[in-house]
Amino acid sequence: MSAYKVLGNFSNKLKPLIRPWYSQIFLRPAIDLFLSTTNVEKEYGKTHKKNFLEQETVATPEVRGMPPFDAPFKYLEKDTYTTHDIYSTVVEDVLYEPGNGIVLTQSRKILSESIYPRMDLITTAGAFLHKDFLIRKFTESPIKTIRGYSSIYQGLPNGYYHKIIDLVPRCSLLNHPDYTQLDEIKLLYAEPLAEVEKLMVPQLIPSNTTRVRLEPGRLYHLEKLILPTFLTQFGSGYLPSFYIQKLRDTFLPKRPSRRENRIYISRKKSAQRQKKRHIINEEELFLELEKFGFKNYCLEDHSLVDKIELFYDAEMVIGAYGGGLTHILFSDNVNVLELQVMAKMQTYYYYIAKALGHNFQFLCADRANNRENFSVNIDKIIEIVNQWQS
C-alpha cells in the first residue's frame, strides 16, 4: 500500500475523533460571532401570522435495532418521529442572497427559518463561514429592491438529494389560499438550475407565480417575502403527507405500478469524480444480483423523467448511501436495501421510506466516515433478497 493511501486511511480514522472537539472549540464560537441568527417571532412578534402545516407523527420502531446514529442525527434516536414546525409567513423589508438562500434582517442577522433545520456545525461552517459571504453580510448594500410579494426555495446544502427532498418542496407552501389570491408572486432563483428544478418547480407553484432570475452572490432588498420553512430536517427525508400526495398526483404515471424492476444503483461513475462511497467489490456483488433479475443502473445516464418511470415500476432497490436512493420517492411500496458506508447510521433514506410506507432494510460497513469507498458482505445481501422473494 502506498504512503498516500496509508496517510489517507489514517486521516479518515482520525477525523471522527477530532470532529466533536473541533466543532465545539473552534466552530461554535466562530458561528456565534459571525453568523448570529434571529427568528420571525423575535423580529415580528408572537402574534405575527404563520400558516402552519399540521404536524405528523410516525412510529419508528426499527430505530431500536439500528447501530448508533451518526452524531448529527442523535436527536432522531426515538421510537417515533414528529415533523418540526413547518409553515410559511410574510416578512417585510429583508435582505436576500440568492447564492445560498440566506435571508437577513436590516440589522444583518440571519433569519433562522431560511436555514436548513438542525444542520450540524461543520456543514454550517462549510456553507456560510467563508470570506465572500461574510463580506456581503456585513458590508455590502443591496443592488436592487424587489417590489411586491416574492418567495424563495433555493438554499444550502444543494446536492442532488437536497434539491429534490429539501429545497424544491418548499415551493409547495405557496399553494396556501392566502397566497393564491395575490395578484403576483415572484419566485426568486439563481442559475444554474438543475434538471429537477426545471421539471418540478413549474408544476408545484400556483398559477399566479412568476419565476424571476437573480444574480448569485449579491444582496437584494425584498419588500414582502413569503418565507417558506424547510419541510425536512438535517438527517431526515420524511416529507409531509400533503406533499407526498401532491407529488404523486403531479409527477407519477397515471396507471398502477408494474412493480417489476429490480434496480441496483451503481456509484461507479460518481466515484470516478468524487472518489467516495463506491462499492469496491461491486462486480462480484452484481454477478450474484444478476441471477435474481437485477439490472445495473448508473443513474447519471438517465433523465429525471426516465428515473421517475423506472422507480415507479420498481419492486426492489439496492444501492449505497447516496443520491441515487432519493428516487425511492417515486416508488410504490418498494423493498429498499441501503448499503451504509459506516458502522453508524445515517438516516435520510430511512425516513423517506417511512413517509412512503416502503420496506426499508440496511447493512452497515465499517468505515470511519462516509467519504470512503467500501466493501459489502455479499452473502448477507443475497440473504435479504431471498427473504424479499419469499
mmCIF file of N, CA and C in Angstrom, residues 278-356:
data_model
loop_
_atom_site.group_PDB
_atom_site.id
_atom_site.type_symbol
_atom_site.label_atom_id
_atom_site.label_comp_id
_atom_site.label_asym_id
_atom_site.label_seq_id
_atom_site.Cartn_x
_atom_site.Cartn_y
_atom_site.Cartn_z
ATOM 1 N N HIS A 278 -17.964 4.319 -3.312
ATOM 2 C CA HIS A 278 -18.033 3.286 -4.340
ATOM 3 C C HIS A 278 -17.833 1.925 -3.670
ATOM 4 N N ILE A 279 -18.619 0.942 -4.084
ATOM 5 C CA ILE A 279 -18.505 -0.410 -3.525
ATOM 6 C C ILE A 279 -17.352 -1.129 -4.231
ATOM 7 N N ILE A 280 -16.327 -1.444 -3.478
ATOM 8 C CA ILE A 280 -15.099 -1.994 -4.043
ATOM 9 C C ILE A 280 -15.345 -3.333 -4.716
ATOM 10 N N ASN A 281 -16.163 -4.173 -4.100
ATOM 11 C CA ASN A 281 -16.454 -5.492 -4.687
ATOM 12 C C ASN A 281 -17.785 -5.490 -5.448
ATOM 13 N N GLU A 282 -18.041 -4.392 -6.158
ATOM 14 C CA GLU A 282 -19.306 -4.243 -6.875
ATOM 15 C C GLU A 282 -19.473 -5.289 -7.975
ATOM 16 N N GLU A 283 -18.412 -5.597 -8.693
ATOM 17 C CA GLU A 283 -18.545 -6.567 -9.787
ATOM 18 C C GLU A 283 -18.988 -7.929 -9.266
ATOM 19 N N GLU A 284 -18.380 -8.378 -8.174
ATOM 20 C CA GLU A 284 -18.766 -9.655 -7.585
ATOM 21 C C GLU A 284 -20.203 -9.608 -7.066
ATOM 22 N N LEU A 285 -20.569 -8.479 -6.464
ATOM 23 C CA LEU A 285 -21.932 -8.318 -5.963
ATOM 24 C C LEU A 285 -22.937 -8.410 -7.094
ATOM 25 N N PHE A 286 -22.677 -7.696 -8.181
ATOM 26 C CA PHE A 286 -23.678 -7.675 -9.249
ATOM 27 C C PHE A 286 -23.782 -9.015 -9.969
ATOM 28 N N LEU A 287 -22.690 -9.758 -10.031
ATOM 29 C CA LEU A 287 -22.778 -11.101 -10.614
ATOM 30 C C LEU A 287 -23.813 -11.955 -9.886
ATOM 31 N N GLU A 288 -23.899 -11.784 -8.567
ATOM 32 C CA GLU A 288 -24.889 -12.519 -7.782
ATOM 33 C C GLU A 288 -26.285 -11.920 -7.946
ATOM 34 N N LEU A 289 -26.386 -10.597 -7.926
ATOM 35 C CA LEU A 289 -27.700 -9.949 -8.041
ATOM 36 C C LEU A 289 -28.334 -10.203 -9.407
ATOM 37 N N GLU A 290 -27.478 -10.320 -10.429
ATOM 38 C CA GLU A 290 -27.982 -10.552 -11.784
ATOM 39 C C GLU A 290 -28.764 -11.864 -11.869
ATOM 40 N N LYS A 291 -28.406 -12.821 -11.041
ATOM 41 C CA LYS A 291 -29.106 -14.116 -11.029
ATOM 42 C C LYS A 291 -30.551 -13.955 -10.557
ATOM 43 N N PHE A 292 -30.833 -12.852 -9.844
ATOM 44 C CA PHE A 292 -32.190 -12.597 -9.329
ATOM 45 C C PHE A 292 -32.943 -11.588 -10.193
ATOM 46 N N GLY A 293 -32.398 -11.278 -11.358
ATOM 47 C CA GLY A 293 -33.094 -10.371 -12.264
ATOM 48 C C GLY A 293 -32.792 -8.903 -12.062
ATOM 49 N N PHE A 294 -31.784 -8.576 -11.266
ATOM 50 C CA PHE A 294 -31.413 -7.176 -11.072
ATOM 51 C C PHE A 294 -30.694 -6.636 -12.311
ATOM 52 N N LYS A 295 -30.905 -5.359 -12.583
ATOM 53 C CA LYS A 295 -30.172 -4.644 -13.628
ATOM 54 C C LYS A 295 -29.352 -3.529 -12.980
ATOM 55 N N ASN A 296 -28.212 -3.258 -13.577
ATOM 56 C CA ASN A 296 -27.255 -2.292 -13.047
ATOM 57 C C ASN A 296 -27.496 -0.928 -13.695
ATOM 58 N N TYR A 297 -27.710 0.095 -12.877
ATOM 59 C CA TYR A 297 -28.009 1.431 -13.401
ATOM 60 C C TYR A 297 -27.012 2.458 -12.874
ATOM 61 N N CYS A 298 -26.368 3.168 -13.786
ATOM 62 C CA CYS A 298 -25.675 4.416 -13.447
ATOM 63 C C CYS A 298 -26.691 5.526 -13.733
ATOM 64 N N LEU A 299 -27.284 6.064 -12.701
ATOM 65 C CA LEU A 299 -28.441 6.946 -12.886
ATOM 66 C C LEU A 299 -28.075 8.274 -13.534
ATOM 67 N N GLU A 300 -26.782 8.616 -13.553
ATOM 68 C CA GLU A 300 -26.354 9.836 -14.244
ATOM 69 C C GLU A 300 -26.671 9.771 -15.746
ATOM 70 N N ASP A 301 -26.857 8.547 -16.265
ATOM 71 C CA ASP A 301 -27.112 8.372 -17.699
ATOM 72 C C ASP A 301 -28.583 8.531 -18.067
ATOM 73 N N HIS A 302 -29.441 8.800 -17.091
ATOM 74 C CA HIS A 302 -30.886 8.826 -17.334
ATOM 75 C C HIS A 302 -31.478 10.175 -16.951
ATOM 76 N N SER A 303 -32.470 10.600 -17.706
ATOM 77 C CA SER A 303 -33.183 11.841 -17.376
ATOM 78 C C SER A 303 -34.048 11.622 -16.135
ATOM 79 N N LEU A 304 -34.449 12.703 -15.503
ATOM 80 C CA LEU A 304 -35.311 12.585 -14.327
ATOM 81 C C LEU A 304 -36.652 11.954 -14.700
ATOM 82 N N VAL A 305 -37.182 12.298 -15.854
ATOM 83 C CA VAL A 305 -38.450 11.695 -16.303
ATOM 84 C C VAL A 305 -38.305 10.185 -16.406
ATOM 85 N N ASP A 306 -37.195 9.733 -16.974
ATOM 86 C CA ASP A 306 -36.958 8.290 -17.103
ATOM 87 C C ASP A 306 -36.785 7.634 -15.735
ATOM 88 N N LYS A 307 -36.104 8.329 -14.822
ATOM 89 C CA LYS A 307 -35.875 7.766 -13.488
ATOM 90 C C LYS A 307 -37.183 7.669 -12.698
ATOM 91 N N ILE A 308 -38.063 8.632 -12.876
ATOM 92 C CA ILE A 308 -39.370 8.557 -12.207
ATOM 93 C C ILE A 308 -40.112 7.313 -12.678
ATOM 94 N N GLU A 309 -40.114 7.079 -13.979
ATOM 95 C CA GLU A 309 -40.789 5.897 -14.549
ATOM 96 C C GLU A 309 -40.126 4.605 -14.057
ATOM 97 N N LEU A 310 -38.797 4.589 -14.054
ATOM 98 C CA LEU A 310 -38.045 3.404 -13.638
ATOM 99 C C LEU A 310 -38.363 3.019 -12.199
ATOM 100 N N PHE A 311 -38.317 3.999 -11.310
ATOM 101 C CA PHE A 311 -38.522 3.708 -9.896
ATOM 102 C C PHE A 311 -39.999 3.530 -9.555
ATOM 103 N N TYR A 312 -40.884 4.124 -10.339
ATOM 104 C CA TYR A 312 -42.308 3.904 -10.105
ATOM 105 C C TYR A 312 -42.662 2.426 -10.298
ATOM 106 N N ASP A 313 -41.977 1.775 -11.222
ATOM 107 C CA ASP A 313 -42.250 0.366 -11.505
ATOM 108 C C ASP A 313 -41.306 -0.568 -10.759
ATOM 109 N N ALA A 314 -40.612 -0.059 -9.729
ATOM 110 C CA ALA A 314 -39.622 -0.874 -9.020
ATOM 111 C C ALA A 314 -40.289 -1.839 -8.043
ATOM 112 N N GLU A 315 -39.702 -3.007 -7.934
ATOM 113 C CA GLU A 315 -40.073 -3.997 -6.920
ATOM 114 C C GLU A 315 -39.004 -4.041 -5.823
ATOM 115 N N MET A 316 -37.731 -3.957 -6.225
ATOM 116 C CA MET A 316 -36.611 -4.000 -5.291
ATOM 117 C C MET A 316 -35.570 -2.967 -5.717
ATOM 118 N N VAL A 317 -34.977 -2.303 -4.729
ATOM 119 C CA VAL A 317 -33.921 -1.323 -4.991
ATOM 120 C C VAL A 317 -32.782 -1.575 -4.006
ATOM 121 N N ILE A 318 -31.566 -1.697 -4.529
ATOM 122 C CA ILE A 318 -30.377 -1.859 -3.697
ATOM 123 C C ILE A 318 -29.349 -0.823 -4.130
ATOM 124 N N GLY A 319 -28.761 -0.131 -3.168
ATOM 125 C CA GLY A 319 -27.740 0.853 -3.517
ATOM 126 C C GLY A 319 -27.008 1.350 -2.305
ATOM 127 N N ALA A 320 -25.817 1.902 -2.552
ATOM 128 C CA ALA A 320 -25.031 2.513 -1.490
ATOM 129 C C ALA A 320 -25.662 3.836 -1.073
ATOM 130 N N TYR A 321 -25.404 4.222 0.164
ATOM 131 C CA TYR A 321 -25.825 5.534 0.665
ATOM 132 C C TYR A 321 -25.376 6.599 -0.332
ATOM 133 N N GLY A 322 -26.336 7.348 -0.862
ATOM 134 C CA GLY A 322 -26.025 8.360 -1.855
ATOM 135 C C GLY A 322 -27.269 8.809 -2.587
ATOM 136 N N GLY A 323 -27.095 9.810 -3.461
ATOM 137 C CA GLY A 323 -28.223 10.481 -4.098
ATOM 138 C C GLY A 323 -29.129 9.585 -4.916
ATOM 139 N N GLY A 324 -28.604 8.467 -5.433
ATOM 140 C CA GLY A 324 -29.448 7.595 -6.250
ATOM 141 C C GLY A 324 -30.639 7.047 -5.509
ATOM 142 N N LEU A 325 -30.490 6.818 -4.200
ATOM 143 C CA LEU A 325 -31.598 6.285 -3.404
ATOM 144 C C LEU A 325 -32.730 7.293 -3.236
ATOM 145 N N THR A 326 -32.465 8.551 -3.536
ATOM 146 C CA THR A 326 -33.516 9.582 -3.454
ATOM 147 C C THR A 326 -34.729 9.193 -4.283
ATOM 148 N N HIS A 327 -34.516 8.454 -5.368
ATOM 149 C CA HIS A 327 -35.611 8.168 -6.295
ATOM 150 C C HIS A 327 -36.634 7.185 -5.759
ATOM 151 N N ILE A 328 -36.392 6.587 -4.589
ATOM 152 C CA ILE A 328 -37.461 5.786 -3.983
ATOM 153 C C ILE A 328 -38.652 6.668 -3.632
ATOM 154 N N LEU A 329 -38.455 7.985 -3.694
ATOM 155 C CA LEU A 329 -39.560 8.936 -3.525
ATOM 156 C C LEU A 329 -40.659 8.672 -4.548
ATOM 157 N N PHE A 330 -40.302 8.118 -5.695
ATOM 158 C CA PHE A 330 -41.266 7.911 -6.780
ATOM 159 C C PHE A 330 -41.748 6.463 -6.855
ATOM 160 N N SER A 331 -41.363 5.638 -5.878
ATOM 161 C CA SER A 331 -41.723 4.216 -5.893
ATOM 162 C C SER A 331 -43.009 3.959 -5.130
ATOM 163 N N ASP A 332 -43.528 2.749 -5.309
ATOM 164 C CA ASP A 332 -44.787 2.355 -4.682
ATOM 165 C C ASP A 332 -44.563 1.067 -3.888
ATOM 166 N N ASN A 333 -44.521 1.188 -2.555
ATOM 167 C CA ASN A 333 -44.354 0.014 -1.680
ATOM 168 C C ASN A 333 -43.188 -0.863 -2.118
ATOM 169 N N VAL A 334 -42.032 -0.269 -2.244
ATOM 170 C CA VAL A 334 -40.867 -0.969 -2.758
ATOM 171 C C VAL A 334 -40.037 -1.554 -1.614
ATOM 172 N N ASN A 335 -39.278 -2.600 -1.907
ATOM 173 C CA ASN A 335 -38.278 -3.127 -0.978
ATOM 174 C C ASN A 335 -36.964 -2.390 -1.209
ATOM 175 N N VAL A 336 -36.411 -1.805 -0.154
ATOM 176 C CA VAL A 336 -35.195 -0.990 -0.270
ATOM 177 C C VAL A 336 -34.114 -1.562 0.636
ATOM 178 N N LEU A 337 -32.911 -1.751 0.071
ATOM 179 C CA LEU A 337 -31.752 -2.126 0.862
ATOM 180 C C LEU A 337 -30.683 -1.056 0.677
ATOM 181 N N GLU A 338 -30.413 -0.329 1.750
ATOM 182 C CA GLU A 338 -29.376 0.701 1.712
ATOM 183 C C GLU A 338 -28.076 0.134 2.270
ATOM 184 N N LEU A 339 -27.012 0.281 1.509
ATOM 185 C CA LEU A 339 -25.689 -0.198 1.912
ATOM 186 C C LEU A 339 -24.927 0.976 2.503
ATOM 187 N N GLN A 340 -24.862 0.995 3.829
ATOM 188 C CA GLN A 340 -24.247 2.112 4.551
ATOM 189 C C GLN A 340 -22.730 1.973 4.560
ATOM 190 N N VAL A 341 -22.063 3.104 4.496
ATOM 191 C CA VAL A 341 -20.603 3.138 4.453
ATOM 192 C C VAL A 341 -20.007 2.885 5.840
ATOM 193 N N MET A 342 -20.623 3.457 6.856
ATOM 194 C CA MET A 342 -20.057 3.447 8.200
ATOM 195 C C MET A 342 -20.748 2.417 9.089
ATOM 196 N N ALA A 343 -20.186 2.244 10.262
ATOM 197 C CA ALA A 343 -20.829 1.406 11.275
ATOM 198 C C ALA A 343 -21.926 2.172 11.990
ATOM 199 N N LYS A 344 -21.973 3.490 11.794
ATOM 200 C CA LYS A 344 -23.019 4.331 12.363
ATOM 201 C C LYS A 344 -24.076 4.619 11.302
ATOM 202 N N MET A 345 -25.328 4.806 11.746
ATOM 203 C CA MET A 345 -26.431 5.036 10.814
ATOM 204 C C MET A 345 -26.486 6.492 10.363
ATOM 205 N N GLN A 346 -26.680 6.637 9.054
ATOM 206 C CA GLN A 346 -27.089 7.925 8.503
ATOM 207 C C GLN A 346 -28.498 7.702 7.966
ATOM 208 N N THR A 347 -29.401 8.573 8.314
ATOM 209 C CA THR A 347 -30.813 8.191 8.355
ATOM 210 C C THR A 347 -31.713 8.839 7.309
ATOM 211 N N TYR A 348 -31.176 9.584 6.378
ATOM 212 C CA TYR A 348 -32.018 10.305 5.413
ATOM 213 C C TYR A 348 -33.004 9.388 4.703
ATOM 214 N N TYR A 349 -32.514 8.276 4.175
ATOM 215 C CA TYR A 349 -33.347 7.441 3.301
ATOM 216 C C TYR A 349 -34.299 6.563 4.106
ATOM 217 N N TYR A 350 -33.922 6.252 5.321
ATOM 218 C CA TYR A 350 -34.856 5.537 6.194
ATOM 219 C C TYR A 350 -36.131 6.357 6.382
ATOM 220 N N TYR A 351 -35.980 7.673 6.586
ATOM 221 C CA TYR A 351 -37.168 8.499 6.833
ATOM 222 C C TYR A 351 -37.949 8.791 5.553
ATOM 223 N N ILE A 352 -37.289 8.810 4.407
ATOM 224 C CA ILE A 352 -38.059 8.852 3.154
ATOM 225 C C ILE A 352 -38.938 7.605 3.057
ATOM 226 N N ALA A 353 -38.322 6.459 3.350
ATOM 227 C CA ALA A 353 -39.070 5.199 3.289
ATOM 228 C C ALA A 353 -40.245 5.197 4.260
ATOM 229 N N LYS A 354 -40.060 5.758 5.464
ATOM 230 C CA LYS A 354 -41.156 5.814 6.445
ATOM 231 C C LYS A 354 -42.302 6.675 5.930
ATOM 232 N N ALA A 355 -41.986 7.764 5.250
ATOM 233 C CA ALA A 355 -43.028 8.648 4.729
ATOM 234 C C ALA A 355 -43.864 7.960 3.653
ATOM 235 N N LEU A 356 -43.254 6.992 2.962
ATOM 236 C CA LEU A 356 -43.917 6.363 1.824
ATOM 237 C C LEU A 356 -44.401 4.943 2.111
#
